[in-house]
Short mmCIF file of C-alpha atoms in Angstrom, two decimals:
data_model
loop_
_atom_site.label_atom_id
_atom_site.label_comp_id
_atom_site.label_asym_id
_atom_site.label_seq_id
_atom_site.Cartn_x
_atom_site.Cartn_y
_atom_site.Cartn_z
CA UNK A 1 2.82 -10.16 64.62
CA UNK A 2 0.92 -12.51 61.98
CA UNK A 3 3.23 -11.42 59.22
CA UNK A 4 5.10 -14.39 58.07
CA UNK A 5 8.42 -14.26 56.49
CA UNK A 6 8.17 -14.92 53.09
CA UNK A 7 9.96 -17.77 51.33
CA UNK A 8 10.03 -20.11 48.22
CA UNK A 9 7.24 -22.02 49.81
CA UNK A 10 5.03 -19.20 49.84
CA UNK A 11 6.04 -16.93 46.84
CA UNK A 12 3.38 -18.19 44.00
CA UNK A 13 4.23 -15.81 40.90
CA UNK A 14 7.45 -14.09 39.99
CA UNK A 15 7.56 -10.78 39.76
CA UNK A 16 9.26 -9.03 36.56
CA UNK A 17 10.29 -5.59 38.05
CA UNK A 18 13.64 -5.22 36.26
CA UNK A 19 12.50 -7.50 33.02
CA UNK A 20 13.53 -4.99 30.41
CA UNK A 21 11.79 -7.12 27.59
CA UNK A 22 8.25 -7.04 29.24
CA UNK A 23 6.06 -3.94 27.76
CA UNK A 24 2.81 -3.35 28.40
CA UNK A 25 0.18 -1.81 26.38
CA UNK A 26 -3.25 -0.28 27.33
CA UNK A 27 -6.48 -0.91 24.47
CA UNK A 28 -9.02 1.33 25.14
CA UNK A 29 -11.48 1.74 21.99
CA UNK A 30 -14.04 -0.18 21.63
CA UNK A 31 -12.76 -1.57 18.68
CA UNK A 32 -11.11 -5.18 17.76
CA UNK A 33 -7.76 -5.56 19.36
CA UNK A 34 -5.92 -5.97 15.32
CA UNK A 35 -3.66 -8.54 16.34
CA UNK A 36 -2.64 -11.13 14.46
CA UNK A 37 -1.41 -14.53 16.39
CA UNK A 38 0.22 -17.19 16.31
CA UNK A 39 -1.70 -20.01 18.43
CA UNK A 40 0.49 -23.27 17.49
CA UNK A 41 3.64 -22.64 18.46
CA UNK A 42 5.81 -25.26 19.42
CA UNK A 43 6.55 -23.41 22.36
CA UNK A 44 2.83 -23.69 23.57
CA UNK A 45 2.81 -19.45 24.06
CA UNK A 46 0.56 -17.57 21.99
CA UNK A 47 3.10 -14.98 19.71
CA UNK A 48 2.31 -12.52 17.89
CA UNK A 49 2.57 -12.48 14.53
CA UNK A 50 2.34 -8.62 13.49
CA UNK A 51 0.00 -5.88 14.32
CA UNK A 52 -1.67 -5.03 11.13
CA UNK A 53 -2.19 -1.57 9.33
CA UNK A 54 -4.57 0.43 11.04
CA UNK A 55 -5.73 -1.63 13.72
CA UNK A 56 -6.03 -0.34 17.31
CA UNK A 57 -2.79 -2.16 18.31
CA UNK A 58 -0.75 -0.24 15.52
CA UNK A 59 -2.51 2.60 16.88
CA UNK A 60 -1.62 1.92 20.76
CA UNK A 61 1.88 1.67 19.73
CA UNK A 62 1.83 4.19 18.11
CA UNK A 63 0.86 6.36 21.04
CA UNK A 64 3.40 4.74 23.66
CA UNK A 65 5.90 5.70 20.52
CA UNK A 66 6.87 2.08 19.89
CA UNK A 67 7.75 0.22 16.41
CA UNK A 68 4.76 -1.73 16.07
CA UNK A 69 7.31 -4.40 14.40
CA UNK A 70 9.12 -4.77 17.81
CA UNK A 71 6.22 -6.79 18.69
CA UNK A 72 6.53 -9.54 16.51
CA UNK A 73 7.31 -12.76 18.04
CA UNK A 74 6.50 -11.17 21.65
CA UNK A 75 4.34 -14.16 23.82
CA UNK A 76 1.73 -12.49 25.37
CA UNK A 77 2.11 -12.81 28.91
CA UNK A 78 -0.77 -11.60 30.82
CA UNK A 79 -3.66 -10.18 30.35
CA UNK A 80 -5.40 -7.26 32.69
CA UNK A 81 -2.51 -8.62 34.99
CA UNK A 82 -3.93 -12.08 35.40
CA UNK A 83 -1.25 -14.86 33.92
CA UNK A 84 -2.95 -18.49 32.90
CA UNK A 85 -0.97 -21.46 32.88
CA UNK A 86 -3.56 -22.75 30.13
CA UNK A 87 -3.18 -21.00 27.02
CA UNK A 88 -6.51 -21.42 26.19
CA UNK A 89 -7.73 -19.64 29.18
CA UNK A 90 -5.56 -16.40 27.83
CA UNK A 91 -6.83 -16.91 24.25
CA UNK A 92 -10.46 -16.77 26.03
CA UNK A 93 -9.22 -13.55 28.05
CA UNK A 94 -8.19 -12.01 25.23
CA UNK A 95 -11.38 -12.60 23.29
CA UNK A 96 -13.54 -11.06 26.04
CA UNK A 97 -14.93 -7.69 24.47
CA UNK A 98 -14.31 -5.49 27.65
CA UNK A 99 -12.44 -2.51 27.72
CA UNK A 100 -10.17 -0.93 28.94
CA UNK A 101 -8.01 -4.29 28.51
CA UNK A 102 -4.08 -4.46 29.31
CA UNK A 103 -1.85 -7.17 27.64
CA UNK A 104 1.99 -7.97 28.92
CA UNK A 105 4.33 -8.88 26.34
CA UNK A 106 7.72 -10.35 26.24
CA UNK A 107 9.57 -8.99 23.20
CA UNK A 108 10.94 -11.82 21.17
CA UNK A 109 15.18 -12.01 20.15
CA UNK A 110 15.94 -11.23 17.07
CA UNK A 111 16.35 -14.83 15.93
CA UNK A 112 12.76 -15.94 17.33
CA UNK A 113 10.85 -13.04 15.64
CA UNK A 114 12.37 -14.64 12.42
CA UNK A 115 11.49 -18.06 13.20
CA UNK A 116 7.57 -17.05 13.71
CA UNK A 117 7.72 -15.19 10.39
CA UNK A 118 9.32 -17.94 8.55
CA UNK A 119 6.80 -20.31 10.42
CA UNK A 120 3.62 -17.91 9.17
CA UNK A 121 4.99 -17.12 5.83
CA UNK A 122 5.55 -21.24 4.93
CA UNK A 123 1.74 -21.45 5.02
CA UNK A 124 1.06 -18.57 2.49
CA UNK A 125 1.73 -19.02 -1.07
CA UNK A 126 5.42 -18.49 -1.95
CA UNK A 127 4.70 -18.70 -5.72
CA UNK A 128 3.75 -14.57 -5.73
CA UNK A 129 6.98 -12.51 -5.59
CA UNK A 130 7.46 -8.70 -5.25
CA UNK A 131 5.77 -7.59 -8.60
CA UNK A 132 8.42 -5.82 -10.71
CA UNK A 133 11.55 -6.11 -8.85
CA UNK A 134 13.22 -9.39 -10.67
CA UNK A 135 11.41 -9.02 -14.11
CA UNK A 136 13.52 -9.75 -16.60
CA UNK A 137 14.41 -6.29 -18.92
CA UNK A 138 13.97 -7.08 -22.84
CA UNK A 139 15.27 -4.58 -25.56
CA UNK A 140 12.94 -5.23 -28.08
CA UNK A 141 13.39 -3.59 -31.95
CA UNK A 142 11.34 -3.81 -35.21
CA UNK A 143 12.00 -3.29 -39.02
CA UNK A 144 10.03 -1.38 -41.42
CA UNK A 145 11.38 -1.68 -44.59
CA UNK A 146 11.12 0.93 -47.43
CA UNK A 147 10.97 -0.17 -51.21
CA UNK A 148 9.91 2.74 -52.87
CA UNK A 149 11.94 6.01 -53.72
CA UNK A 150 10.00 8.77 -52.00
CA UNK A 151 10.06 10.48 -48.98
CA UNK A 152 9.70 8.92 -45.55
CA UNK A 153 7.95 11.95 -43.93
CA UNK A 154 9.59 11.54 -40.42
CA UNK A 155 11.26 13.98 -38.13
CA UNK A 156 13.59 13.09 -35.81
CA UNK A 157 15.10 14.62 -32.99
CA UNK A 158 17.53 14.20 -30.39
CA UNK A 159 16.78 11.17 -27.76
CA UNK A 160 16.07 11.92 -24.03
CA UNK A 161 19.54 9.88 -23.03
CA UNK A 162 21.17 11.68 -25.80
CA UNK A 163 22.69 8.29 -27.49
CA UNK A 164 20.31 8.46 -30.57
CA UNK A 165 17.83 9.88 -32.70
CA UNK A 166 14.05 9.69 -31.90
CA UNK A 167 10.61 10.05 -33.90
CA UNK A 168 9.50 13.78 -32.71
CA UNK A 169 6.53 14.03 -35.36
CA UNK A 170 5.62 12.57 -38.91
CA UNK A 171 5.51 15.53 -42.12
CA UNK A 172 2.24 15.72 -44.46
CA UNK A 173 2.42 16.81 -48.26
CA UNK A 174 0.68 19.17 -49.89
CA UNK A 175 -3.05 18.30 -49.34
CA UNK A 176 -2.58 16.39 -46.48
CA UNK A 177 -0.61 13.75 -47.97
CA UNK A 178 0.53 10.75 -45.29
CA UNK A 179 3.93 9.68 -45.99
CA UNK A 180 5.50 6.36 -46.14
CA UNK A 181 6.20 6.15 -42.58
CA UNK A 182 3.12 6.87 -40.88
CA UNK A 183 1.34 5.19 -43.66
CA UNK A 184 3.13 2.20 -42.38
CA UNK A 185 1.41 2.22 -38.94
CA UNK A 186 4.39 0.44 -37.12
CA UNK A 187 6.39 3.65 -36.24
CA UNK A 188 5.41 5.77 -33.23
CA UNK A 189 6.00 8.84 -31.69
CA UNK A 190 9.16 8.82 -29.36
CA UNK A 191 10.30 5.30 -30.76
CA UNK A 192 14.30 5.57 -31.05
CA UNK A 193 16.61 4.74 -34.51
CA UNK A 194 18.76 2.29 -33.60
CA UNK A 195 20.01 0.72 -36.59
CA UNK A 196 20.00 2.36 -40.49
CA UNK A 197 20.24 -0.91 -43.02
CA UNK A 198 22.19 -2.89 -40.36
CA UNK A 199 24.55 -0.57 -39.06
CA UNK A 200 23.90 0.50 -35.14
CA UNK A 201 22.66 4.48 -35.32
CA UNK A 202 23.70 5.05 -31.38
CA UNK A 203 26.53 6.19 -29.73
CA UNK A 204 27.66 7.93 -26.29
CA UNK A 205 26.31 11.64 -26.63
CA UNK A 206 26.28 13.46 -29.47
CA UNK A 207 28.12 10.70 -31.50
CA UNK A 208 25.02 8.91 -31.79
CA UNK A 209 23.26 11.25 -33.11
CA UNK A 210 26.06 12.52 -35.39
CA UNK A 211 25.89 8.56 -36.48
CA UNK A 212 22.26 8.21 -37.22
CA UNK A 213 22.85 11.10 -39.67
CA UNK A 214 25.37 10.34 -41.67
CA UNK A 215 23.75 6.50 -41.94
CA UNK A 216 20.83 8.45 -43.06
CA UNK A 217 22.06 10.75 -45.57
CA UNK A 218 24.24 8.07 -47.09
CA UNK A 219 21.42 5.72 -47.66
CA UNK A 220 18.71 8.40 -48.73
CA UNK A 221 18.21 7.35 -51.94
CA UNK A 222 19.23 3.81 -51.07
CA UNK A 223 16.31 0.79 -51.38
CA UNK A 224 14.88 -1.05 -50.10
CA UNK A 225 16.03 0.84 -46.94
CA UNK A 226 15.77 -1.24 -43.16
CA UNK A 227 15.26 0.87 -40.75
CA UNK A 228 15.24 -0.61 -37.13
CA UNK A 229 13.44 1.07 -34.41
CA UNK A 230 13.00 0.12 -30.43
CA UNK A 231 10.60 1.49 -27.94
CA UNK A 232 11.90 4.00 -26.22
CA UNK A 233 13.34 3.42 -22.61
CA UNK A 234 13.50 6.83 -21.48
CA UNK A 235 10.74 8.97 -20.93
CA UNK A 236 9.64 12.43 -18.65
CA UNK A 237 7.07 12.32 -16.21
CA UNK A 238 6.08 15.62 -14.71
CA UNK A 239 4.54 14.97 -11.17
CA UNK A 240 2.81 17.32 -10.00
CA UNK A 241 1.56 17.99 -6.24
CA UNK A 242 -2.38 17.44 -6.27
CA UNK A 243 -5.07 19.75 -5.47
CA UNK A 244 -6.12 19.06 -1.98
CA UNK A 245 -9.68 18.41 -1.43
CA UNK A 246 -10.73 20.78 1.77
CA UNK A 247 -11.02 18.47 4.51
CA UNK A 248 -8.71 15.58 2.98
CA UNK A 249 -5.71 14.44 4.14
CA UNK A 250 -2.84 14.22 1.78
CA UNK A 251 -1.51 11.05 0.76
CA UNK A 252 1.80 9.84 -0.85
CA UNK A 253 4.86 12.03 -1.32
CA UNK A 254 8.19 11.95 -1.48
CA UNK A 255 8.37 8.64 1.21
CA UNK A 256 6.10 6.41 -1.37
CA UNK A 257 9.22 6.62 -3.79
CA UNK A 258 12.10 4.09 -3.47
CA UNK A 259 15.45 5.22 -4.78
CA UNK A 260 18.58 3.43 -5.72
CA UNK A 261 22.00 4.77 -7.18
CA UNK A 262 23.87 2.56 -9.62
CA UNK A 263 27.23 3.15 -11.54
CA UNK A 264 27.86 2.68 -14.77
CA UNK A 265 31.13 1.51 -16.47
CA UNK A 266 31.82 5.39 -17.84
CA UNK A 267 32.15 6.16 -14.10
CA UNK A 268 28.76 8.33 -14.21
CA UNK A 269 26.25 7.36 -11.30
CA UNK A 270 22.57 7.00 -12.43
CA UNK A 271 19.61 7.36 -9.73
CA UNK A 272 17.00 4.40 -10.49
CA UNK A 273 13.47 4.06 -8.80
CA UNK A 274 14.13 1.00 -7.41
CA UNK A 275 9.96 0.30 -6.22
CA UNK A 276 7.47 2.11 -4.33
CA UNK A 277 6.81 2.07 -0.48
CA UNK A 278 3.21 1.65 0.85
CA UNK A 279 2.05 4.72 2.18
CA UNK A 280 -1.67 5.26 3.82
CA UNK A 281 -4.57 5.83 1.92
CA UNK A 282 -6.87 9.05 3.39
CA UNK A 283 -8.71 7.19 5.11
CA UNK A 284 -6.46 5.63 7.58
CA UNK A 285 -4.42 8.38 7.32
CA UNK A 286 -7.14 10.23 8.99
CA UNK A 287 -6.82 7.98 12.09
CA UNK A 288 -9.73 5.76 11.01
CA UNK A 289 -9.02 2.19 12.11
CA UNK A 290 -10.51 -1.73 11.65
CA UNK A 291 -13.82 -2.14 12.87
CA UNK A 292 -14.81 1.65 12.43
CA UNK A 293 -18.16 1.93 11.49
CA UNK A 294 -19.13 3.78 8.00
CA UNK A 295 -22.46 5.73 8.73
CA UNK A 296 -22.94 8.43 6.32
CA UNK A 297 -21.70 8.49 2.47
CA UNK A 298 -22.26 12.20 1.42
CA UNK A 299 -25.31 12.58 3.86
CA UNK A 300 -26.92 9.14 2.95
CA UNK A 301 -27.47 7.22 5.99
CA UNK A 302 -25.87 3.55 5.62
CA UNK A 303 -25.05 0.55 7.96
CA UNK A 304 -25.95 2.65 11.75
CA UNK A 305 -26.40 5.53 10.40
CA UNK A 306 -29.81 4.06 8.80
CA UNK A 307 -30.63 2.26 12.28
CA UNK A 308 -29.99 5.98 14.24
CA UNK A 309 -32.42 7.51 11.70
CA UNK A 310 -35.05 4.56 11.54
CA UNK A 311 -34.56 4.08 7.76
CA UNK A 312 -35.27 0.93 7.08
CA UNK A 313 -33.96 -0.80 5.51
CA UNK A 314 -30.69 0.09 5.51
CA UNK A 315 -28.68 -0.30 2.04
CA UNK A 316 -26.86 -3.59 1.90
CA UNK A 317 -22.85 -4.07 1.84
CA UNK A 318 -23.14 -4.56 -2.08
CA UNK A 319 -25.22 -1.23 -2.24
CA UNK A 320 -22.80 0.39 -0.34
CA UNK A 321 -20.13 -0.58 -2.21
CA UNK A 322 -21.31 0.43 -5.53
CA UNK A 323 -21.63 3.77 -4.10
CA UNK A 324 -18.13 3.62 -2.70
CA UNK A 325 -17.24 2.77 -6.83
CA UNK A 326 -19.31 5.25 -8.13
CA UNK A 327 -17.05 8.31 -9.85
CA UNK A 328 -20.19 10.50 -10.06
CA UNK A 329 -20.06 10.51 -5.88
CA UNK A 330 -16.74 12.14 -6.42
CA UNK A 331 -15.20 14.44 -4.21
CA UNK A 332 -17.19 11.99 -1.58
CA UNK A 333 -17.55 12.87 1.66
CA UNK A 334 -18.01 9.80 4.53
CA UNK A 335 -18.54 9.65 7.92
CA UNK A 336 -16.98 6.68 10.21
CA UNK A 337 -17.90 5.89 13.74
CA UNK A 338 -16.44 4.65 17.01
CA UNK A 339 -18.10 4.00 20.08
CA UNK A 340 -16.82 6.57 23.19
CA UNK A 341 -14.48 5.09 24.97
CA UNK A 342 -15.66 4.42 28.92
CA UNK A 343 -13.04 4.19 31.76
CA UNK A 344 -14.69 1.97 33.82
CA UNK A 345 -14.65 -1.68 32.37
CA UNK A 346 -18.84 -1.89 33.47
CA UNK A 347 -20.70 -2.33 30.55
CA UNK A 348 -17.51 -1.19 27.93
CA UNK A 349 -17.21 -4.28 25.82
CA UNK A 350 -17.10 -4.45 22.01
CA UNK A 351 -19.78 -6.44 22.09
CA UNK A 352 -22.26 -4.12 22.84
CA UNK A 353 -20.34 -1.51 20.72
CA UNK A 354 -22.00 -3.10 17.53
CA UNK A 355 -25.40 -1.94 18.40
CA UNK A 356 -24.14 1.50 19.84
CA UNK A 357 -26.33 4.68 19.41
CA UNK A 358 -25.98 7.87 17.90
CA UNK A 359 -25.13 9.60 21.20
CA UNK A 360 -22.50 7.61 22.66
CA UNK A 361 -20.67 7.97 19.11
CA UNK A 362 -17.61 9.31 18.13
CA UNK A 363 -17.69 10.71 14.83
CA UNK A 364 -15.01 11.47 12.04
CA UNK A 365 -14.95 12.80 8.59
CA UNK A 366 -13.37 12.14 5.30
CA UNK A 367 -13.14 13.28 2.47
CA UNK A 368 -11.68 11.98 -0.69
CA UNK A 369 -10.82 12.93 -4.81
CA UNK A 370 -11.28 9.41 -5.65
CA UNK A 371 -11.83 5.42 -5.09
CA UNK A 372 -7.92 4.73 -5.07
CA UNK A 373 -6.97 7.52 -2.69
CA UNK A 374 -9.62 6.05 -0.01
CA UNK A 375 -7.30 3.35 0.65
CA UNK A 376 -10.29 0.98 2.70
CA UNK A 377 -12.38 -1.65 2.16
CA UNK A 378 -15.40 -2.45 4.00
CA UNK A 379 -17.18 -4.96 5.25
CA UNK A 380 -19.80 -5.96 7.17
CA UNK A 381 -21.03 -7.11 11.04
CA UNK A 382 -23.33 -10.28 11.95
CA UNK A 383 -26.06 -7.82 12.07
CA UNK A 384 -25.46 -6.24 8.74
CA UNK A 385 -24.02 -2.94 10.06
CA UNK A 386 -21.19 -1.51 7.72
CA UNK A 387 -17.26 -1.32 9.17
CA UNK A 388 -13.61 -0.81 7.69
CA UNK A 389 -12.48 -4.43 7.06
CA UNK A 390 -9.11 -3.58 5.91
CA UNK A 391 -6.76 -1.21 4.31
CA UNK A 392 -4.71 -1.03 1.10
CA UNK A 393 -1.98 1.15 -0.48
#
């Protein structure tokens, strides 16, 4: 008989039920959250900008099977269900270290995502385009010019695209004699003919070669005799799949190449490599993540693996580093930890995961061939201890 009726006067926070663009998403490691935001909106919400690579809110999205680039744009809402009309009270609440912590979003349109990425990207530098893709594609060619009558010592054989002839190997004399070509020192293997005194040496198929010939033959004994060369274009690349260190996770394959198919004016299609997609080093690819904490490089104790053992003192970020560099610790073998995650929100804050101990660690282990196929770079905490800082490709 006390219940009241409910009505506007009394209803203090709308509900969302049926708000298809509200998702949210659980963080549980004792890790930083890895999201990048955008805190001067003109809206006055916090957005977000992107989740990075290998940070725990890639990896939460991951695990609710979500795009992580869905997010981008989304206001964050609410956080462990609490909504703050001041947005610095939610940049506060999403600062605080505790964990388990649950964030509400509200997925951006289309058109708004783009309008916080244009907004983030004006404030880079603009100057630094995609490396490669709009250089501009030279054909450059050299003479070497022949004024005596005797032989050029070259061999040529037929070009990779089949339009020409190509140096295959230069011919010695009788005692190791160097003929006029290589004595030259401008010619190289696999540079292509492409012009004999003048006259073009290339062709569609076998007519160029045909070509080059007779241009050849006819002006044997001629001199001085031009002939021009280029670089060659064309050349075969056998990749191989690597051996796979026991223990390492492979990296690349066929998803790192881009292709594109183009076609040319004889009607043939040609399949280009139009770049290279960024795939995950073995390190993240072995589920390691930002803020990780590197304690052991092939058994040496570094960063919290020094404080667990009482070594003191530990090797500094520098030392580390140089180890990390150092071929001659090749296949290395490292060891990353993460503080257990705790259900109850009592005392699990990322706070006091930086001085964590060795028994309420989770541990992982990678190994690697080499420097570039790590795919990390550390860093270091305000008390010196040794973490992932980022990732590259």
């Amino acid at each position: 008989e006390d219940l009241v009726e409910a009505d506007e006067q009394v209803v203090v926070q709308q509900v969302f039920a049926n708000d298809h663009s509200l998702v949210e998403l659980v963080w549980r490691e004792r890790l930083p959250l890895g999201m990048n935001l955008l805190t001067n909106d003109e809206s006055g919400h916090l957005k977000v900008v992107d989740f990075p690579r290998g940070s725990q809110a890639r990896g939460v999205c991951e695990l609710r099977q979500f795009e992580p680039d869905m997010f981008k744009g989304a206001r964050v809402v609410a956080v462990n269900g609490f909504e703050y009309a001041d947005q610095d009270d939610l940049f506060e609440a999403l600062r605080d270290s505790t964990r388990p912590k649950t964030i509400l979003f509200q997925l951006a349109e289309l058109e708004e995502a783009e309008k916080v990425n244009r907004f983030v990207q004006s404030g880079e530098d603009t100057d630094c385009e995609d490396y490669g893709l709009n250089l501009p594609r030279e054909f450059a060619t050299y003479d070497v010019v022949f004024d005596e009558l005797a032989d050029l010592g070259i061999e040529f054989s037929q070009s990779i695209g089949n339009q020409c002839l190509s140096v295959s190997k230069f011919l010695e004399g009788n005692g190791g004699i160097v003929f006029a070509a290589e004595r030259s020192g401008d010619i190289h293997i696999g540079d292509l003919l492409v012009r004999v005194n003048g006259k073009n040496a290339q062709g569609t198929c076998e007519e160029g070669q045909l070509n080059a010939i007779d241009l050849l033959e006819s002006a044997a004994k001629t001199r001085p005799l031009c002939l021009t060369f280029a670089h060659s274009y064309l050349f075969r690349v056998v990749v191989e799949r690597p051996a796979v260190t026991p223990g390492s996770h492979e990296t690349g394959g066929p998803d790192e190449i881009m292709l594109d198919e183009t076609r040319l004016s004889s009607g043939s299609r040609r399949v280009l490599i139009k770049g290279f997609n960024n795939v995950s080093g073995t390190v993240e690819s072995s589920g390691i993540m930002l803020g990780d904490h590197l304690v052991f490089i092939n058994g040496i104790p570094v960063g919290a693996g020094a404080r667990w053992l009482g070594e003191s003192p530990s090797p500094q970020l520098d030392e580390v580093q140089e180890m990390i560099l150092d071929e001659s610790f090749y296949p290395i073998g490292l060891t990353f930890a993460r503080p257990m995650k705790r259900e109850s929100r009592w005392g699990s804050s990322f706070e006091n995961s930086q001085q964590f101990s060795d028994s309420e660690a989770e541990t992982f282990c990678v190994t690697a061939e080499s420097y570039e196929k790590l795919g990390c770079i550390i860093g270091s905490t305000s008390n010196s201890e040794v973490i992932v800082s980022d990732f590259f490709t």
